[in-house]
Coordinates of C-alpha atoms and ligand atoms in Angstrom, one line a residue:
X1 CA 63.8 113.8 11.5
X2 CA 64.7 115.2 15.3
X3 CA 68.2 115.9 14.7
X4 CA 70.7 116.4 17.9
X5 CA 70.5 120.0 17.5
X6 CA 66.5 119.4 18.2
X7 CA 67.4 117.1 21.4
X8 CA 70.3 119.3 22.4
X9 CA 67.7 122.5 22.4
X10 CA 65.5 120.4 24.3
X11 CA 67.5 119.6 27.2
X12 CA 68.0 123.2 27.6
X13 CA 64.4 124.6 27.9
X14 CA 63.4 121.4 29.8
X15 CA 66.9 122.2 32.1
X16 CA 65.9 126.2 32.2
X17 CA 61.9 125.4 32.7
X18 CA 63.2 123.2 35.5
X19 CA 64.3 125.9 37.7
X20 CA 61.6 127.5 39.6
X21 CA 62.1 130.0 42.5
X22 CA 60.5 131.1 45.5
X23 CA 60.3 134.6 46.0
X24 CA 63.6 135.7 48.2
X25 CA 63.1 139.1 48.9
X26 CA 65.2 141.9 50.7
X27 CA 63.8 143.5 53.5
X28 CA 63.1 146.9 54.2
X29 CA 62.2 147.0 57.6
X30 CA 66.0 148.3 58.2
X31 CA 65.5 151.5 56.0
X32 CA 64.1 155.1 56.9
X33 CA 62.3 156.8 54.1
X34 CA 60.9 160.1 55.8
X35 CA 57.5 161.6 54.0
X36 CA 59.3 164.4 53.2
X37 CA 63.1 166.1 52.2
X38 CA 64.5 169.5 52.0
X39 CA 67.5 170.5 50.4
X40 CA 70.6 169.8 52.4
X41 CA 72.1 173.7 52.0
X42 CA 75.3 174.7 54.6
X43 CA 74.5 171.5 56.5
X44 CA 71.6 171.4 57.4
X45 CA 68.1 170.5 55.6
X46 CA 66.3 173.5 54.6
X47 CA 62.5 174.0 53.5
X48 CA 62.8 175.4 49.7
X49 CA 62.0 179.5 49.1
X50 CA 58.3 178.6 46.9
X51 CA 57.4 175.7 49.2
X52 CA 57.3 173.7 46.5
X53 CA 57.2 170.0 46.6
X54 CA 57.1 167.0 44.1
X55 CA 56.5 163.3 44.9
X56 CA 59.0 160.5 43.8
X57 CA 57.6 157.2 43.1
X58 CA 58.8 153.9 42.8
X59 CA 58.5 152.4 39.4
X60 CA 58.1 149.2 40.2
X61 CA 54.5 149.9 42.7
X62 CA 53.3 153.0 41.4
X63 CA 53.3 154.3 44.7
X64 CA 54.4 157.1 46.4
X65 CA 57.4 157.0 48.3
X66 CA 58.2 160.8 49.7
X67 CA 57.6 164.5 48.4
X68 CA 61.0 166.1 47.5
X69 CA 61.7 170.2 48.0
X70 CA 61.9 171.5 44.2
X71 CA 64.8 174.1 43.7
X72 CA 64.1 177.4 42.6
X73 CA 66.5 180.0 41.8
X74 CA 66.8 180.9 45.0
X75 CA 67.5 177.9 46.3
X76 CA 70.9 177.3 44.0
X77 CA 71.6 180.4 44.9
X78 CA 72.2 180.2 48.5
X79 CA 73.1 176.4 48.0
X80 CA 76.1 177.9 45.8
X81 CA 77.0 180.9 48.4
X82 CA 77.0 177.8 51.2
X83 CA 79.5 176.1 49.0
X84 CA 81.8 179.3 48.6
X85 CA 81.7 180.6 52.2
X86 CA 82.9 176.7 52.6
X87 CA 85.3 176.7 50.1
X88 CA 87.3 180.4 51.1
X89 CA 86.5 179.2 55.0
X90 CA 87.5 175.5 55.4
X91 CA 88.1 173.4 52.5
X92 CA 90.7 175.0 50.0
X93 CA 92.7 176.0 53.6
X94 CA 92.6 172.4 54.2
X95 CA 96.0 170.3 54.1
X96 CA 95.0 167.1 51.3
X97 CA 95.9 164.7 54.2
X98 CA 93.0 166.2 56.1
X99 CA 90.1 166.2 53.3
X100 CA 91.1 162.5 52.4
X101 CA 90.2 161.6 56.5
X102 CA 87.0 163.4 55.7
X103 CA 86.4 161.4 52.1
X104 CA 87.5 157.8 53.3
X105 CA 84.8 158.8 55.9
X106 CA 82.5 159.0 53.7
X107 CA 83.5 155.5 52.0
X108 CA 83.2 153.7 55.6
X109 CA 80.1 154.9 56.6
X110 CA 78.5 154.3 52.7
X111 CA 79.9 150.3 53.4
X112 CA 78.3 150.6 56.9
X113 CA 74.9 151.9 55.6
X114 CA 75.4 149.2 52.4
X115 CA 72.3 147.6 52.9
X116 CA 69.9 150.6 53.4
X117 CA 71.5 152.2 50.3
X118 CA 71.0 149.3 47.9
X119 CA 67.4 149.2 49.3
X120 CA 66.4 152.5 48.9
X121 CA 67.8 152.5 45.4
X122 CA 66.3 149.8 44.2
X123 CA 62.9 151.0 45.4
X124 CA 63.4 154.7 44.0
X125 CA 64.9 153.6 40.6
X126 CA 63.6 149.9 39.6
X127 CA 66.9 148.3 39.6
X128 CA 66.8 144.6 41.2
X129 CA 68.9 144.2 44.5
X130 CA 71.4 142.1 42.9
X131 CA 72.6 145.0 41.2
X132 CA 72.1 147.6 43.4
X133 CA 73.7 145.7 46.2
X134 CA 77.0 144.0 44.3
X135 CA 77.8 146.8 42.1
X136 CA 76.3 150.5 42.7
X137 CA 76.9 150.6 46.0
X138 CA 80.6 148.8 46.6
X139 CA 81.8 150.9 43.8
X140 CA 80.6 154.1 44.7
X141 CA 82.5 153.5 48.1
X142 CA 85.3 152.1 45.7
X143 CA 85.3 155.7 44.1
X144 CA 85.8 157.4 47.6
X145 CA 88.1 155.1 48.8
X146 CA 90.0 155.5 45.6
X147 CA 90.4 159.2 45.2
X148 CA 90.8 159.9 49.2
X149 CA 94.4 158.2 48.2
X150 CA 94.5 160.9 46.2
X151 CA 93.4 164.0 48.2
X152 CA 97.1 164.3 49.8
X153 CA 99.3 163.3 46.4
X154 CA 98.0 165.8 43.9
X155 CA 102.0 166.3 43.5
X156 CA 102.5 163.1 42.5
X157 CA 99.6 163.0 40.0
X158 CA 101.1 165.9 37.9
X159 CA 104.2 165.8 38.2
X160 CA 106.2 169.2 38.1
X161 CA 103.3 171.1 38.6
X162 CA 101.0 172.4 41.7
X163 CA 97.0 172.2 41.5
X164 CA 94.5 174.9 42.8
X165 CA 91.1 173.7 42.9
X166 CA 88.7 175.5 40.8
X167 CA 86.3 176.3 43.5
X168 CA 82.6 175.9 43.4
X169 CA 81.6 172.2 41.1
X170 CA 78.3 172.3 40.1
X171 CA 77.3 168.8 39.3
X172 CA 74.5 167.0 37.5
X173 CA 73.3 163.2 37.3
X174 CA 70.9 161.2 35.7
X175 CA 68.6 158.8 37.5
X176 CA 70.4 155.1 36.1
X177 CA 72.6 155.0 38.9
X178 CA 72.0 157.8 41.1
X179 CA 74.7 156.9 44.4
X180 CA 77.4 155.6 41.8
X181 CA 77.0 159.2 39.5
X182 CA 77.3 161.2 42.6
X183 CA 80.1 159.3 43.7
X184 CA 82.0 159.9 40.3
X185 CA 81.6 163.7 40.7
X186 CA 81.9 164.3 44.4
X187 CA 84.8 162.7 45.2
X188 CA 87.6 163.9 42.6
X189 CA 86.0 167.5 43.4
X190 CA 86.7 166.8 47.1
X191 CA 90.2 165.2 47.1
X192 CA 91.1 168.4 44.4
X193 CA 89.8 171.0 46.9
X194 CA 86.5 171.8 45.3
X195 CA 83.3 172.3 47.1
X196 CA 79.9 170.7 45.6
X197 CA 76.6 171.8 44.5
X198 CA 75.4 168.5 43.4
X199 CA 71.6 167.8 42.1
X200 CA 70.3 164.3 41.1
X201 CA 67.5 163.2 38.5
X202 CA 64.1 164.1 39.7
X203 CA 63.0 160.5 39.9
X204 CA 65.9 159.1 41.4
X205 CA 66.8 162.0 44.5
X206 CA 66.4 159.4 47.5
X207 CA 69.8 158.0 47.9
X208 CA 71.7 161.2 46.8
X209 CA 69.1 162.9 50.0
X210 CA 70.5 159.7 52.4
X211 CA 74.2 160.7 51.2
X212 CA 73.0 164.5 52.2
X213 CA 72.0 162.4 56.0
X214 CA 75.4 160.2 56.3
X215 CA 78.0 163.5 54.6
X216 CA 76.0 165.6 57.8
X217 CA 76.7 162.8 60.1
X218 CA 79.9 162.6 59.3
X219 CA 80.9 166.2 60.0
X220 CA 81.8 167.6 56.8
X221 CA 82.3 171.3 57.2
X222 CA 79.0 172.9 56.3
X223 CA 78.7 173.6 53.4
X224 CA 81.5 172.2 51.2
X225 CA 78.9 169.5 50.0
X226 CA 75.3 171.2 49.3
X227 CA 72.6 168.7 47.8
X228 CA 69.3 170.2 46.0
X229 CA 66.8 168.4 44.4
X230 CA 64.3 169.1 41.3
X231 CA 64.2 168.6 37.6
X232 CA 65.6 170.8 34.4
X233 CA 65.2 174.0 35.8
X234 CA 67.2 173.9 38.7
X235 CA 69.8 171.9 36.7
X236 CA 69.8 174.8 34.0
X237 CA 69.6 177.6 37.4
X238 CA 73.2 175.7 38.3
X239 CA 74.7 175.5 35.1
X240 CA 73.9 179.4 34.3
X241 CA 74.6 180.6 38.0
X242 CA 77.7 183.1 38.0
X243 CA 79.2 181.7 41.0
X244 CA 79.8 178.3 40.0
X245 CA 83.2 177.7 38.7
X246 CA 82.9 174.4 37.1
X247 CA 80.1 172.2 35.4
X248 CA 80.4 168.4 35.3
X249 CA 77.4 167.1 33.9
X250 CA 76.5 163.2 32.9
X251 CA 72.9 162.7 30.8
X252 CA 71.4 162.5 27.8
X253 CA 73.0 164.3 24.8
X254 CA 69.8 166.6 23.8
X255 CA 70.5 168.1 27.2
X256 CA 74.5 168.5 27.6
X257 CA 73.8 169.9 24.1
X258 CA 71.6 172.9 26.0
X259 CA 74.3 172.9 28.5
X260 CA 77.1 173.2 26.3
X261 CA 75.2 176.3 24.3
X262 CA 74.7 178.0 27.6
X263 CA 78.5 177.2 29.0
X264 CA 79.5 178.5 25.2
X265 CA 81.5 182.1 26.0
X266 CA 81.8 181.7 29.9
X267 CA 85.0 180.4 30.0
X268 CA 84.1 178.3 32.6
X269 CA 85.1 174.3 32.2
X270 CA 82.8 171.9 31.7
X271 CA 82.5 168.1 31.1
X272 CA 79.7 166.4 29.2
X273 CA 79.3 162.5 30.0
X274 CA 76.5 162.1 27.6
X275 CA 74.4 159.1 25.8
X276 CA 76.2 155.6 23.6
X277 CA 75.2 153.1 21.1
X278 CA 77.2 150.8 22.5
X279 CA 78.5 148.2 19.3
X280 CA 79.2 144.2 21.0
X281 CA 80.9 142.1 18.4
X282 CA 80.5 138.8 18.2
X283 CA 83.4 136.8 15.7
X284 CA 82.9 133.5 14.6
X285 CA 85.9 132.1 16.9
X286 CA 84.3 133.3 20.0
X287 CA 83.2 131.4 23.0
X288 CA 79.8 131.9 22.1
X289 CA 78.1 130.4 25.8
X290 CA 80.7 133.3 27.3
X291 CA 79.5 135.7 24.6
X292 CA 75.7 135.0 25.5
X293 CA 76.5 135.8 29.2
X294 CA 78.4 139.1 28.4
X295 CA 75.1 140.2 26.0
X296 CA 72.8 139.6 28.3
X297 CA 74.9 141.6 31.2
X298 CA 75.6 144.5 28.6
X299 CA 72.3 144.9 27.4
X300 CA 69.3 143.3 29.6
X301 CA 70.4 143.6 33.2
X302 CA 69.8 146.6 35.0
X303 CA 66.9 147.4 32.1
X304 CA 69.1 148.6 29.6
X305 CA 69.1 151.5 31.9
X306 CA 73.2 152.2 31.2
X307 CA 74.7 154.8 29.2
X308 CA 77.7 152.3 27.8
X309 CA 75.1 148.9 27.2
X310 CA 75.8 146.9 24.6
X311 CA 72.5 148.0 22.2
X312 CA 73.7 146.6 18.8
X313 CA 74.5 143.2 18.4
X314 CA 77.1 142.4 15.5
X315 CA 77.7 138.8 14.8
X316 CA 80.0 137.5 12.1
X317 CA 77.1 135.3 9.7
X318 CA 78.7 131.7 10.1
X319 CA 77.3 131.8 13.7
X320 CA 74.4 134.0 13.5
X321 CA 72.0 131.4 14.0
X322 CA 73.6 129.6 16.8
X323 CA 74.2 132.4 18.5
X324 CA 70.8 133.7 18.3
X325 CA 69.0 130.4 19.5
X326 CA 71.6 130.2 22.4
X327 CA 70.7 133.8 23.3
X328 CA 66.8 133.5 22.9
X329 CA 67.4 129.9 25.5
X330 CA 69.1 132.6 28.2
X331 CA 66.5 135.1 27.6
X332 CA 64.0 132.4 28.9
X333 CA 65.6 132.3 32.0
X334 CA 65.7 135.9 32.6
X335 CA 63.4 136.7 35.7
X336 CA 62.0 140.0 35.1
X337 CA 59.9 141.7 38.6
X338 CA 60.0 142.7 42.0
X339 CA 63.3 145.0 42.0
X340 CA 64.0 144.2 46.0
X341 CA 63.5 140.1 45.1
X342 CA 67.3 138.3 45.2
X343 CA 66.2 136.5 42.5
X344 CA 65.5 139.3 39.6
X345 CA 67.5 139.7 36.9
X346 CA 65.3 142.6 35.0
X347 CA 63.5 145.7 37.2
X348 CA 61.3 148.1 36.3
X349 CA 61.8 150.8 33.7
X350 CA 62.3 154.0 35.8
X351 CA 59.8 156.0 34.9
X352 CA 56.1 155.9 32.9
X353 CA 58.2 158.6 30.4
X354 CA 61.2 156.1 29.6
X355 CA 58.2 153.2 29.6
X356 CA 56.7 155.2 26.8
X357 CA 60.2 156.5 24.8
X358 CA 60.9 152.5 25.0
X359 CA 57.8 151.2 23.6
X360 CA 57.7 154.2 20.9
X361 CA 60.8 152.9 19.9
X362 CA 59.9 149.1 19.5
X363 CA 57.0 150.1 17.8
X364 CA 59.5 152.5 15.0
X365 CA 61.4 149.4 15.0
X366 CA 58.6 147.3 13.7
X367 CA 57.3 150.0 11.7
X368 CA 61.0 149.9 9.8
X369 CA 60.6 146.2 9.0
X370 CA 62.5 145.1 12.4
X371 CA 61.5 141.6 13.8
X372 CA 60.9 141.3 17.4
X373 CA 62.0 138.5 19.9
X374 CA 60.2 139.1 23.4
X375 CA 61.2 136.3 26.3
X376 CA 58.0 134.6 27.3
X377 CA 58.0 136.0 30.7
X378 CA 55.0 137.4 33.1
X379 CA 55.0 141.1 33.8
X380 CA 53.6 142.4 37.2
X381 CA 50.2 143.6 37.0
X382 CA 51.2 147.3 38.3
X383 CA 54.4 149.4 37.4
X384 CA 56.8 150.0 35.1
X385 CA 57.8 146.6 33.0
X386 CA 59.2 146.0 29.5
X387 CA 59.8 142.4 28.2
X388 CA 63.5 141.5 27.1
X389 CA 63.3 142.3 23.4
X390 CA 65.3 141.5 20.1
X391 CA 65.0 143.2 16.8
X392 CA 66.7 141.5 14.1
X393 CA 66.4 142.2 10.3
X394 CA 67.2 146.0 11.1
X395 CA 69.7 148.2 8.8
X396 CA 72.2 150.8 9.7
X397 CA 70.0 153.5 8.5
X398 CA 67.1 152.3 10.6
X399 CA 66.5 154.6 13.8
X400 CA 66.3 151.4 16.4
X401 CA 70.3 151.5 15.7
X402 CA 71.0 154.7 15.1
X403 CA 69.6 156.2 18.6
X404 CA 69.6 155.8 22.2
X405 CA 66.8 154.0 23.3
X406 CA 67.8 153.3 26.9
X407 CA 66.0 150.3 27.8
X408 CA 66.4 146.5 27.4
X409 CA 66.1 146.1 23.4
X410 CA 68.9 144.7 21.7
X411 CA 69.1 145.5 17.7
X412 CA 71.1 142.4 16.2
X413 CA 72.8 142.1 12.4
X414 CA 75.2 140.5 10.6
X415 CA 78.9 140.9 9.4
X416 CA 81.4 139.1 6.9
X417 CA 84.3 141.0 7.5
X418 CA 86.6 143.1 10.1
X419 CA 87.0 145.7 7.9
X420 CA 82.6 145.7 7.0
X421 CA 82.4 145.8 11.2
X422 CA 84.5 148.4 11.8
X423 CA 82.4 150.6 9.0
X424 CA 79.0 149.5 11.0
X425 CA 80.0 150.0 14.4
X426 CA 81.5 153.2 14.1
X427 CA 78.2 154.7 12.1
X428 CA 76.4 156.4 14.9
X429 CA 77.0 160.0 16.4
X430 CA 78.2 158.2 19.4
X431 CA 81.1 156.6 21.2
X432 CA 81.0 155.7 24.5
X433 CA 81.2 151.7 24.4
X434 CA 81.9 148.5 22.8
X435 CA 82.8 145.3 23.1
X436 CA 84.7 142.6 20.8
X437 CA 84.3 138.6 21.6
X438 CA 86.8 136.6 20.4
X439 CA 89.6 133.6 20.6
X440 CA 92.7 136.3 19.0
X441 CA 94.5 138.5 21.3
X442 CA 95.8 139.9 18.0
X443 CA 92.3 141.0 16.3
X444 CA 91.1 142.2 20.1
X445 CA 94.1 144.8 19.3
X446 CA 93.5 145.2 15.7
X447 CA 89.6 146.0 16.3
X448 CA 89.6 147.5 19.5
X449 CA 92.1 150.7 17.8
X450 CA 89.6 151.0 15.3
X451 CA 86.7 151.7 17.5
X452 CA 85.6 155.2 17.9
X453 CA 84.9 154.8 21.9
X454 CA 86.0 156.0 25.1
X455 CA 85.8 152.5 26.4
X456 CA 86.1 148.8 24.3
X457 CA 85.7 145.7 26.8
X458 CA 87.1 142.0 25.4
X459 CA 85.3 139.0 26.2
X460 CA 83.5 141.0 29.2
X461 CA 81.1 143.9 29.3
X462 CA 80.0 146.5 31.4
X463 CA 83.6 146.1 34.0
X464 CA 84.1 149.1 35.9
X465 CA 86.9 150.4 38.6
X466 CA 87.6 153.7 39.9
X467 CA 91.1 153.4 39.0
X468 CA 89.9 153.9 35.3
X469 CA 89.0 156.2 33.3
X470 CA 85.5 156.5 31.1
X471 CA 84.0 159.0 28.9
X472 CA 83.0 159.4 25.7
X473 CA 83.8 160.5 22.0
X474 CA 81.7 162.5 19.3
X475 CA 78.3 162.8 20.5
X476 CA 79.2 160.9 24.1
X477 CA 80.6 164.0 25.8
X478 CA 84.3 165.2 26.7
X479 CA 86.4 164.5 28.9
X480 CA 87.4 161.8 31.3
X481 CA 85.9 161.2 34.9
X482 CA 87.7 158.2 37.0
X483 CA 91.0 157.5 37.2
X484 CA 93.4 159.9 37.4
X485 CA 92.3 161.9 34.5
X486 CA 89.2 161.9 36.6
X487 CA 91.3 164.8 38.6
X488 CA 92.0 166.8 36.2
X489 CA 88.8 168.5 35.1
X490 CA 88.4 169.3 38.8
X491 CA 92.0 171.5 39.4
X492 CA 94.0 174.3 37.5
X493 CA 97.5 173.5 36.5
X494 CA 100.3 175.9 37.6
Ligands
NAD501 P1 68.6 163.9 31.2 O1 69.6 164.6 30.3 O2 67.2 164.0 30.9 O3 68.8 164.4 32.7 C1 70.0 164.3 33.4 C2 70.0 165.3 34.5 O4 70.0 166.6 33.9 C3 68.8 165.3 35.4 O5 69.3 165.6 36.7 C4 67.9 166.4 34.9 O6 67.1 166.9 35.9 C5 69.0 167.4 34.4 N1 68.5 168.3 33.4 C6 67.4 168.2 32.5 N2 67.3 169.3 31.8 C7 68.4 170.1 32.1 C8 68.8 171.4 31.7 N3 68.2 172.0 30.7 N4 69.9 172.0 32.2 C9 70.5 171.3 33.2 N5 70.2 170.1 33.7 C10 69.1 169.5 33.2 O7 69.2 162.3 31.3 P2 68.5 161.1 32.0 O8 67.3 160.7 31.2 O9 68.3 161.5 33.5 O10 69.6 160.0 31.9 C11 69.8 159.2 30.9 C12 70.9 159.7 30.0 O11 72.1 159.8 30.7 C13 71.2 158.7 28.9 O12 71.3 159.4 27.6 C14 72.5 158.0 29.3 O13 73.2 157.5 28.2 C15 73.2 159.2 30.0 N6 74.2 158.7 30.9 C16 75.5 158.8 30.5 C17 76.6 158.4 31.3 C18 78.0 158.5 30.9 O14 78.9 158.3 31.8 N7 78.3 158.9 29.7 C19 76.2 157.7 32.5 C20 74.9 157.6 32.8 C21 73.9 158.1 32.0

């Protein structure tokens, strides 16, 4: 007997299967991507001490799309003398009021070169244009805008007490959303009175290299931002480097581990922005069509690729299946391929490395006992490419929800109870993330304060503003960046 659930289901893949698009893509004749970078050192690009060279690809072609100057001791340490001679000769001298011209400077001219940033980092990283365009880029100038307020008004921020900058910031960020992550660390070090040594991920350097190009052209003083490319090693060389007075650091927890070992003893600050298992709840009394939409956004756009996405599902039993078969409809809709088309929803997977950590892990998954769920989609012939993927029938103790995987797989199980929820989503070293769906203010309250995580979103995911601050507990990190609080780990209190 076809029952109205059967018609109902129907309508929607006839509805989805409907909707066909031409390809819309973005163009890049408006971008520059030279054949070759330096490291931007004192203000100026400058050829690395070994000669040494490594090629950055884009995940989504294969293809190459510059060589980038590889670090070597050296190199950090004349990138770190540059950013103290700027720091003792320019910046701390300089009245608040005057670096905040400098950093709203920066904001404009990110807005005016909005375009050619989103571009280039969809190219470089696999991320579609929708995302690179609508949220990297407008909130990285969001973050500049935001704490140039602050640059003259440290008074107000602490109240009672003065600030001194703590001098030279080393900085570190991971390739998932390279401009943004620079943005979070270079501007609360500028408006404090910091100077930067600042190194993206070695397969994500192009846009932090562009920012190197648009902080020259907009007359910084040499110097007070230095920008050096290459993997671990350099990273490590300005972590242990004597001269640098503070360490900000956002990545994967194996390596702010290594960080935090070397830091131990120093005395010098540090914060550790580090890896999530991001728990999204879904109760019975939910609107479950607005539920499906925040899923998909916390777990399947941008590739998984984000430190707070929603990677375990929780859904109270009495509307597991519905739920489910309403989720499985939207993933048939997902258009996964050609990052710079209007139209994607899914990119490529960064690199050939996070490819194969991704498909190790479905494969542990199914190994377990897991079952998967794939959408039905086409994959590009060359690049980078993983299908949306569920894993249902998975346990707390299974290692598809106990670790990071960092790509667009989304564990779901079941719950009765608040209290049974609570247990589950807190059982992970992590707590960056999490997200509660439901009808009652007073259970978003009740739940929310029971979550071990820096961040817990209601009926939304993934929401982000400068004027707030994120970070994680237990195996997540310490410390805040954003916000105010995003200040603090950038000044001395007196
Ligand atoms: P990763 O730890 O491999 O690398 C991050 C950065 O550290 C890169 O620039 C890398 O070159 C550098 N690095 C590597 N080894 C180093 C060492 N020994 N010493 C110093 N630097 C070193 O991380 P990734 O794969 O680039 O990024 C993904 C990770 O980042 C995920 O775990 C994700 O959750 C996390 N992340 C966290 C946040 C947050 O705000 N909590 C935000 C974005 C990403």
């Amino acid at each position: 007997m076809i029952t109205d659930k059967d018609i109902q289901k129907k309508q929607r893949l006839d509805f989805t299967s409907a909707w066909t698009y031409d390809p819309a893509p973005e163009s890049s004749d408006h971008v520059t991507i030279s054949d070759k970078y330096d490291l931007f050192i004192g203000g100026k690009f400058v050829e690395p001490v070994s000669g040494t060279y490594f090629a950055t690809v884009s995940p989504s072609t294969e293809k190459k799309l510059a060589d980038v100057a590889e670090a070597g001791e050296k190199d950090v340490d004349n990138a770190v003398k540059a950013a103290r001679t700027a720091y003792d000769t320019y910046w701390k001298k300089m009245s608040g009021r005057d670096r905040g011209k400098y950093i709203y400077r920066i904001a404009r001219m990110i807005q005016e070169r909005a375009r050619e940033f989103a571009v280039i980092e969809s190219m470089d990283g696999g991320k579609p244009i929708r995302e690179s365009r609508d949220v990297d880029v407008p909130l990285a100038a969001a973050h500049y805008f935001y704490y140039a307020g602050w640059a003259d008004k440290l008074d107000y921020a602490f109240p009672g007490r003065k600030t001194q900058p703590r001098g030279v910031a080393g900085q570190i960020i991971p390739w998932n959303f390279p401009l943004l992550m620079a943005a979070w660390k270079i501007a609360p070090a500028l408006a404090t009175g910091n100077t930067v040594v600042l190194k993206p991920a070695e397969t994500t350097p192009l846009t932090s290299l562009k920012l190197a190009e648009l902080i020259r052209d907009a007359d910084l003083p040499p110097g007070v931002v230095n920008i050096i490319t290459g993997a671990g090693q350099t990273g490590s060389a300005i972590v242990n480097h004597p001269g640098v007075d503070k360490i900000a650091f956002t990545g994967s927890t194996q390596v702010g581990k290594l960080i935090q070992k070397s830091l131990a003893g120093t005395g010098k600050p540090y914060t550790l922005e580090l890896g999530g298992k991001a728990a999204n709840i879904v109760f019975e009394d939910a609107a479950l069509d607005q539920a499906v939409e925040g899923i998909v956004n916390g777990i399947f756009f941008n590739q998984g690729h984000v430190c707070c996405a929603g990677s375990r599902l929780f859904v109270q039993e009495g509307i597991a299946d519905a739920l489910i078969g309403k989720l499985k409809d939207r993933m048939e809709t997902l258009i996964v391929g050609d990052p710079l088309d209007k139209n994607t929803d899914i990119g490529a997977i960064n690199s050939r490395a996070q490819l194969d950590t991704i498909n190790g892990y479905i494969e542990t998954g199914l190994n377990e006992g897991a079952d998967i769920y794939q959408c039905k989609c086409d994959l590009p012939s060359s690049g980078y490419w993983v299908k949306p993927t569920l894993l249902t029938g998975v346990s707390q103790s299974h290692r598809v929800v106990q670790e990071e995987i960092f790509g667009p797989v989304l564990t779901i199980q079941t719950f009765r109870t608040p209290a049974e929820v609570i247990e589950k989503a807190n059982n992970t070293p992590y707590g960056l993330s999490g997200g509660i769906w439901t009808d009652k203010g007073a259970k978003i309250f009740k739940i929310s304060t029971k979550i071990r995580s820096g961040v817990v979103w209601a009926n939304t995911f993934n929401k982000f503003d400068p004027t707030s601050p994120f970070g994680g507990y237990k195996e997540s990190g310490m410390g805040r960046e954003g916000g105010l609080h995003g200040l603090l780990p950038y000044v001395e209190l007196i």
